[in-house]
Amino acid sequence: MAGLVFLLDQALKYLVVHVLRLDQLREIDVVDPWLNLRMAWNQGMNFGLFASDVDVMRWVLVAIALAVCLWVGIWVGRAKPSRFAQISAGLLIGGALGNVVDRLTYGAVADFLNMSLPGWRNPYSFNVADIAIFLGAMGLVLLPPDKKPAKKRKGPAKPRPARPRASQAPPPPQPQGDAAPDDKARDEGGNTR
């Protein structure tokens, strides 16, 4: 799933930036106002959060994205992931890696999808990677992978009943029921008759 999202994201960005030349045209109406192409170079995170012209911020965001990918990969790898959790993790990782490549290639993330409503113009653009990151994160939050069952360890041996030592003779068996014929009868005081 991660590979599929990554390839789709990068292919669409290549098409939009290099073939359609949206970076120069800036706007292409597809189904106005519902779906349009509006070029935006996002130097921050979603909705431009933490945007900065300082080049070091670009590397900080690359490091954060790679750390999140590694953490999610390890978390899902150690858990007992359902198919849904695997798909969610793949969406998140593929989208994050797609945006990392943009930061390395262009210095910013190529956002180009814009959805608005009649009478309301959405000022933000996004891309396929952003959609995948959002859906993957929501999937992992709503239905996280189950923890693997703990491996059974051999604990200390259960205590066994003590065996009589060789020097100790086991107590003679107690007769049950009627007494044997050679036994002496005893009265109520315990005296032998």
PDB file of C-alpha atoms in Angstrom:
ATOM      1  CA  MET A   1       0.000   0.000   0.000  1.00  0.00           C
ATOM      2  CA  ALA A   2       2.820   2.413   0.868  1.00  0.00           C
ATOM      3  CA  GLY A   3       4.482   1.812  -2.484  1.00  0.00           C
ATOM      4  CA  LEU A   4       1.219   2.279  -4.387  1.00  0.00           C
ATOM      5  CA  VAL A   5       0.426   5.575  -2.638  1.00  0.00           C
ATOM      6  CA  PHE A   6       3.994   6.812  -3.128  1.00  0.00           C
ATOM      7  CA  LEU A   7       4.001   6.018  -6.869  1.00  0.00           C
ATOM      8  CA  LEU A   8       0.536   7.515  -7.458  1.00  0.00           C
ATOM      9  CA  ASP A   9       1.462  10.679  -5.559  1.00  0.00           C
ATOM     10  CA  GLN A  10       4.749  11.168  -7.395  1.00  0.00           C
ATOM     11  CA  ALA A  11       3.226  10.398 -10.806  1.00  0.00           C
ATOM     12  CA  LEU A  12       0.445  12.967 -10.309  1.00  0.00           C
ATOM     13  CA  LYS A  13       2.898  15.589  -9.063  1.00  0.00           C
ATOM     14  CA  TYR A  14       5.125  14.997 -12.088  1.00  0.00           C
ATOM     15  CA  LEU A  15       2.118  15.296 -14.401  1.00  0.00           C
ATOM     16  CA  VAL A  16       0.876  18.498 -12.780  1.00  0.00           C
ATOM     17  CA  VAL A  17       4.244  20.255 -12.360  1.00  0.00           C
ATOM     18  CA  HIS A  18       6.182  19.111 -15.447  1.00  0.00           C
ATOM     19  CA  VAL A  19       3.563  18.161 -18.048  1.00  0.00           C
ATOM     20  CA  LEU A  20       0.693  20.559 -17.295  1.00  0.00           C
ATOM     21  CA  ARG A  21       3.179  23.197 -16.073  1.00  0.00           C
ATOM     22  CA  LEU A  22       0.847  24.202 -13.256  1.00  0.00           C
ATOM     23  CA  ASP A  23       3.810  25.807 -11.463  1.00  0.00           C
ATOM     24  CA  GLN A  24       3.775  28.428 -14.254  1.00  0.00           C
ATOM     25  CA  LEU A  25       0.038  28.570 -15.074  1.00  0.00           C
ATOM     26  CA  ARG A  26      -0.894  28.597 -11.364  1.00  0.00           C
ATOM     27  CA  GLU A  27      -4.586  27.642 -11.980  1.00  0.00           C
ATOM     28  CA  ILE A  28      -6.542  25.184 -14.100  1.00  0.00           C
ATOM     29  CA  ASP A  29     -10.302  24.839 -13.640  1.00  0.00           C
ATOM     30  CA  VAL A  30     -11.427  21.213 -13.886  1.00  0.00           C
ATOM     31  CA  VAL A  31     -15.001  21.151 -12.497  1.00  0.00           C
ATOM     32  CA  ASP A  32     -15.343  24.646 -11.074  1.00  0.00           C
ATOM     33  CA  PRO A  33     -15.802  25.166  -8.120  1.00  0.00           C
ATOM     34  CA  TRP A  34     -15.874  21.536  -6.998  1.00  0.00           C
ATOM     35  CA  LEU A  35     -12.434  20.469  -8.197  1.00  0.00           C
ATOM     36  CA  ASN A  36      -9.707  22.723  -9.520  1.00  0.00           C
ATOM     37  CA  LEU A  37      -5.948  22.651  -9.807  1.00  0.00           C
ATOM     38  CA  ARG A  38      -4.350  25.497  -7.845  1.00  0.00           C
ATOM     39  CA  MET A  39      -0.577  25.385  -7.466  1.00  0.00           C
ATOM     40  CA  ALA A  40       0.796  25.980  -3.993  1.00  0.00           C
ATOM     41  CA  TRP A  41       4.287  25.259  -2.698  1.00  0.00           C
ATOM     42  CA  ASN A  42       3.884  24.275   0.921  1.00  0.00           C
ATOM     43  CA  GLN A  43       7.016  24.771   2.998  1.00  0.00           C
ATOM     44  CA  GLY A  44       5.283  23.699   6.187  1.00  0.00           C
ATOM     45  CA  MET A  45       3.031  20.854   7.211  1.00  0.00           C
ATOM     46  CA  ASN A  46      -0.701  20.566   6.506  1.00  0.00           C
ATOM     47  CA  PHE A  47      -2.350  23.931   5.869  1.00  0.00           C
ATOM     48  CA  GLY A  48       1.095  25.566   5.943  1.00  0.00           C
ATOM     49  CA  LEU A  49       1.683  24.940   9.650  1.00  0.00           C
ATOM     50  CA  PHE A  50       5.302  25.563  10.681  1.00  0.00           C
ATOM     51  CA  ALA A  51       6.054  27.096   7.265  1.00  0.00           C
ATOM     52  CA  SER A  52       9.366  28.903   7.123  1.00  0.00           C
ATOM     53  CA  ASP A  53      11.752  30.198   4.497  1.00  0.00           C
ATOM     54  CA  VAL A  54      14.647  29.006   6.631  1.00  0.00           C
ATOM     55  CA  ASP A  55      16.226  25.989   4.936  1.00  0.00           C
ATOM     56  CA  VAL A  56      16.842  24.240   8.249  1.00  0.00           C
ATOM     57  CA  MET A  57      13.074  23.912   8.767  1.00  0.00           C
ATOM     58  CA  ARG A  58      12.848  21.878   5.565  1.00  0.00           C
ATOM     59  CA  TRP A  59      15.319  19.370   7.018  1.00  0.00           C
ATOM     60  CA  VAL A  60      13.531  19.308  10.359  1.00  0.00           C
ATOM     61  CA  LEU A  61      10.265  18.412   8.589  1.00  0.00           C
ATOM     62  CA  VAL A  62      12.046  15.728   6.532  1.00  0.00           C
ATOM     63  CA  ALA A  63      13.485  14.247   9.745  1.00  0.00           C
ATOM     64  CA  ILE A  64      10.076  14.319  11.475  1.00  0.00           C
ATOM     65  CA  ALA A  65       8.396  12.600   8.518  1.00  0.00           C
ATOM     66  CA  LEU A  66      11.060   9.886   8.370  1.00  0.00           C
ATOM     67  CA  ALA A  67      10.867   9.355  12.139  1.00  0.00           C
ATOM     68  CA  VAL A  68       7.064   8.997  11.946  1.00  0.00           C
ATOM     69  CA  CYS A  69       7.407   6.470   9.091  1.00  0.00           C
ATOM     70  CA  LEU A  70       9.944   4.466  11.075  1.00  0.00           C
ATOM     71  CA  TRP A  71       7.854   4.576  14.261  1.00  0.00           C
ATOM     72  CA  VAL A  72       4.639   3.499  12.476  1.00  0.00           C
ATOM     73  CA  GLY A  73       6.519   0.741  10.637  1.00  0.00           C
ATOM     74  CA  ILE A  74       7.992  -0.632  13.874  1.00  0.00           C
ATOM     75  CA  TRP A  75       4.698  -0.295  15.742  1.00  0.00           C
ATOM     76  CA  VAL A  76       2.743  -2.180  13.107  1.00  0.00           C
ATOM     77  CA  GLY A  77       5.570  -4.719  12.724  1.00  0.00           C
ATOM     78  CA  ARG A  78       5.524  -5.550  16.426  1.00  0.00           C
ATOM     79  CA  ALA A  79       1.746  -5.626  16.704  1.00  0.00           C
ATOM     80  CA  LYS A  80      -0.655  -8.177  15.340  1.00  0.00           C
ATOM     81  CA  PRO A  81      -1.993  -5.952  12.551  1.00  0.00           C
ATOM     82  CA  SER A  82      -5.364  -6.476  10.971  1.00  0.00           C
ATOM     83  CA  ARG A  83      -5.666  -5.925   7.235  1.00  0.00           C
ATOM     84  CA  PHE A  84      -7.231  -2.527   7.976  1.00  0.00           C
ATOM     85  CA  ALA A  85      -4.286  -1.483  10.184  1.00  0.00           C
ATOM     86  CA  GLN A  86      -1.794  -2.603   7.528  1.00  0.00           C
ATOM     87  CA  ILE A  87      -3.592  -0.547   4.872  1.00  0.00           C
ATOM     88  CA  SER A  88      -3.791   2.478   7.197  1.00  0.00           C
ATOM     89  CA  ALA A  89      -0.078   2.260   8.000  1.00  0.00           C
ATOM     90  CA  GLY A  90       0.723   1.912   4.310  1.00  0.00           C
ATOM     91  CA  LEU A  91      -1.339   4.989   3.458  1.00  0.00           C
ATOM     92  CA  LEU A  92       0.405   7.062   6.125  1.00  0.00           C
ATOM     93  CA  ILE A  93       3.919   5.889   5.267  1.00  0.00           C
ATOM     94  CA  GLY A  94       3.458   6.203   1.485  1.00  0.00           C
ATOM     95  CA  GLY A  95       2.032   9.701   1.793  1.00  0.00           C
ATOM     96  CA  ALA A  96       4.734  10.884   4.189  1.00  0.00           C
ATOM     97  CA  LEU A  97       7.488   9.553   1.923  1.00  0.00           C
ATOM     98  CA  GLY A  98       5.874  11.250  -1.083  1.00  0.00           C
ATOM     99  CA  ASN A  99       6.045  14.602   0.681  1.00  0.00           C
ATOM    100  CA  VAL A 100       9.637  13.912   1.803  1.00  0.00           C
ATOM    101  CA  VAL A 101      10.666  13.447  -1.834  1.00  0.00           C
ATOM    102  CA  ASP A 102       9.036  16.793  -2.694  1.00  0.00           C
ATOM    103  CA  ARG A 103      10.982  18.558   0.053  1.00  0.00           C
ATOM    104  CA  LEU A 104      14.214  17.003  -1.187  1.00  0.00           C
ATOM    105  CA  THR A 105      13.464  17.683  -4.875  1.00  0.00           C
ATOM    106  CA  TYR A 106      11.700  21.049  -4.841  1.00  0.00           C
ATOM    107  CA  GLY A 107      12.428  22.416  -1.372  1.00  0.00           C
ATOM    108  CA  ALA A 108       8.670  22.398  -0.630  1.00  0.00           C
ATOM    109  CA  VAL A 109       5.651  20.111  -1.061  1.00  0.00           C
ATOM    110  CA  ALA A 110       3.747  20.452  -4.330  1.00  0.00           C
ATOM    111  CA  ASP A 111       0.074  20.969  -3.438  1.00  0.00           C
ATOM    112  CA  PHE A 112      -2.330  21.285  -6.354  1.00  0.00           C
ATOM    113  CA  LEU A 113      -5.800  19.919  -5.562  1.00  0.00           C
ATOM    114  CA  ASN A 114      -8.391  22.474  -4.542  1.00  0.00           C
ATOM    115  CA  MET A 115     -12.007  21.751  -3.695  1.00  0.00           C
ATOM    116  CA  SER A 116     -14.487  24.567  -3.099  1.00  0.00           C
ATOM    117  CA  LEU A 117     -18.233  25.106  -2.988  1.00  0.00           C
ATOM    118  CA  PRO A 118     -20.455  27.522  -4.893  1.00  0.00           C
ATOM    119  CA  GLY A 119     -20.150  30.859  -3.110  1.00  0.00           C
ATOM    120  CA  TRP A 120     -17.144  29.730  -1.040  1.00  0.00           C
ATOM    121  CA  ARG A 121     -13.575  29.534  -2.313  1.00  0.00           C
ATOM    122  CA  ASN A 122     -11.275  27.228  -0.334  1.00  0.00           C
ATOM    123  CA  PRO A 123      -7.912  28.983   0.087  1.00  0.00           C
ATOM    124  CA  TYR A 124      -5.986  25.727   0.639  1.00  0.00           C
ATOM    125  CA  SER A 125      -4.599  23.195  -1.794  1.00  0.00           C
ATOM    126  CA  PHE A 126      -3.494  19.661  -0.992  1.00  0.00           C
ATOM    127  CA  ASN A 127      -2.192  16.570  -2.767  1.00  0.00           C
ATOM    128  CA  VAL A 128      -2.681  12.798  -2.866  1.00  0.00           C
ATOM    129  CA  ALA A 129      -0.027  12.302  -0.178  1.00  0.00           C
ATOM    130  CA  ASP A 130      -1.943  14.596   2.191  1.00  0.00           C
ATOM    131  CA  ILE A 131      -5.136  12.603   1.632  1.00  0.00           C
ATOM    132  CA  ALA A 132      -3.289   9.335   2.275  1.00  0.00           C
ATOM    133  CA  ILE A 133      -1.626  10.669   5.442  1.00  0.00           C
ATOM    134  CA  PHE A 134      -4.960  11.869   6.799  1.00  0.00           C
ATOM    135  CA  LEU A 135      -6.805   8.609   6.020  1.00  0.00           C
ATOM    136  CA  GLY A 136      -3.945   6.465   7.342  1.00  0.00           C
ATOM    137  CA  ALA A 137      -3.659   8.399  10.592  1.00  0.00           C
ATOM    138  CA  MET A 138      -7.421   8.291  11.147  1.00  0.00           C
ATOM    139  CA  GLY A 139      -7.482   4.549  10.446  1.00  0.00           C
ATOM    140  CA  LEU A 140      -4.696   3.855  12.947  1.00  0.00           C
ATOM    141  CA  VAL A 141      -6.341   6.033  15.596  1.00  0.00           C
ATOM    142  CA  LEU A 142      -9.819   4.538  15.149  1.00  0.00           C
ATOM    143  CA  LEU A 143      -8.750   0.891  14.757  1.00  0.00           C
ATOM    144  CA  PRO A 144      -5.166   0.451  15.954  1.00  0.00           C
ATOM    145  CA  PRO A 145      -3.378  -2.878  15.525  1.00  0.00           C
ATOM    146  CA  ASP A 146      -3.905  -5.392  18.325  1.00  0.00           C
ATOM    147  CA  LYS A 147      -0.952  -6.145  20.541  1.00  0.00           C
ATOM    148  CA  LYS A 148       0.700  -9.484  19.939  1.00  0.00           C
ATOM    149  CA  PRO A 149      -0.061 -11.985  22.665  1.00  0.00           C
ATOM    150  CA  ALA A 150       2.784 -12.185  25.148  1.00  0.00           C
ATOM    151  CA  LYS A 151       5.051 -15.160  24.689  1.00  0.00           C
ATOM    152  CA  LYS A 152       4.604 -17.734  27.408  1.00  0.00           C
ATOM    153  CA  ARG A 153       7.724 -17.980  29.486  1.00  0.00           C
ATOM    154  CA  LYS A 154       8.596 -20.975  31.554  1.00  0.00           C
ATOM    155  CA  GLY A 155       8.193 -19.774  35.086  1.00  0.00           C
ATOM    156  CA  PRO A 156       9.548 -21.405  38.191  1.00  0.00           C
ATOM    157  CA  ALA A 157       8.543 -25.012  38.588  1.00  0.00           C
ATOM    158  CA  LYS A 158       5.404 -25.638  40.592  1.00  0.00           C
ATOM    159  CA  PRO A 159       6.178 -26.944  44.077  1.00  0.00           C
ATOM    160  CA  ARG A 160       5.800 -30.687  44.351  1.00  0.00           C
ATOM    161  CA  PRO A 161       4.662 -32.484  47.481  1.00  0.00           C
ATOM    162  CA  ALA A 162       7.593 -33.547  49.630  1.00  0.00           C
ATOM    163  CA  ARG A 163       8.595 -37.158  49.321  1.00  0.00           C
ATOM    164  CA  PRO A 164       9.429 -39.091  52.464  1.00  0.00           C
ATOM    165  CA  ARG A 165      13.131 -39.432  53.072  1.00  0.00           C
ATOM    166  CA  ALA A 166      14.697 -42.872  53.007  1.00  0.00           C
ATOM    167  CA  SER A 167      15.383 -42.752  56.771  1.00  0.00           C
ATOM    168  CA  GLN A 168      11.745 -42.014  57.481  1.00  0.00           C
ATOM    169  CA  ALA A 169       9.399 -44.896  57.099  1.00  0.00           C
ATOM    170  CA  PRO A 170       6.062 -43.967  55.654  1.00  0.00           C
ATOM    171  CA  PRO A 171       3.217 -44.117  58.185  1.00  0.00           C
ATOM    172  CA  PRO A 172       1.302 -47.374  58.148  1.00  0.00           C
ATOM    173  CA  PRO A 173      -1.908 -47.223  56.189  1.00  0.00           C
ATOM    174  CA  GLN A 174      -4.959 -46.591  58.291  1.00  0.00           C
ATOM    175  CA  PRO A 175      -7.651 -49.237  58.013  1.00  0.00           C
ATOM    176  CA  GLN A 176     -10.893 -48.030  56.653  1.00  0.00           C
ATOM    177  CA  GLY A 177     -14.252 -49.474  57.327  1.00  0.00           C
ATOM    178  CA  ASP A 178     -14.367 -52.603  59.538  1.00  0.00           C
ATOM    179  CA  ALA A 179     -11.279 -53.337  61.620  1.00  0.00           C
ATOM    180  CA  ALA A 180      -9.089 -56.291  60.753  1.00  0.00           C
ATOM    181  CA  PRO A 181      -9.819 -59.516  62.787  1.00  0.00           C
ATOM    182  CA  ASP A 182      -6.530 -59.464  64.716  1.00  0.00           C
ATOM    183  CA  ASP A 183      -7.050 -55.883  65.884  1.00  0.00           C
ATOM    184  CA  LYS A 184      -8.038 -55.494  69.483  1.00  0.00           C
ATOM    185  CA  ALA A 185     -11.246 -53.724  70.126  1.00  0.00           C
ATOM    186  CA  ARG A 186     -11.164 -50.556  72.189  1.00  0.00           C
ATOM    187  CA  ASP A 187     -13.794 -49.164  74.416  1.00  0.00           C
ATOM    188  CA  GLU A 188     -15.007 -45.585  74.514  1.00  0.00           C
ATOM    189  CA  GLY A 189     -12.108 -44.516  76.730  1.00  0.00           C
ATOM    190  CA  GLY A 190      -9.593 -45.867  74.227  1.00  0.00           C
ATOM    191  CA  ASN A 191      -8.638 -48.874  76.383  1.00  0.00           C
ATOM    192  CA  THR A 192      -7.916 -52.225  74.809  1.00  0.00           C
ATOM    193  CA  ARG A 193     -10.374 -54.989  75.618  1.00  0.00           C
TER     194      ARG A 193
END
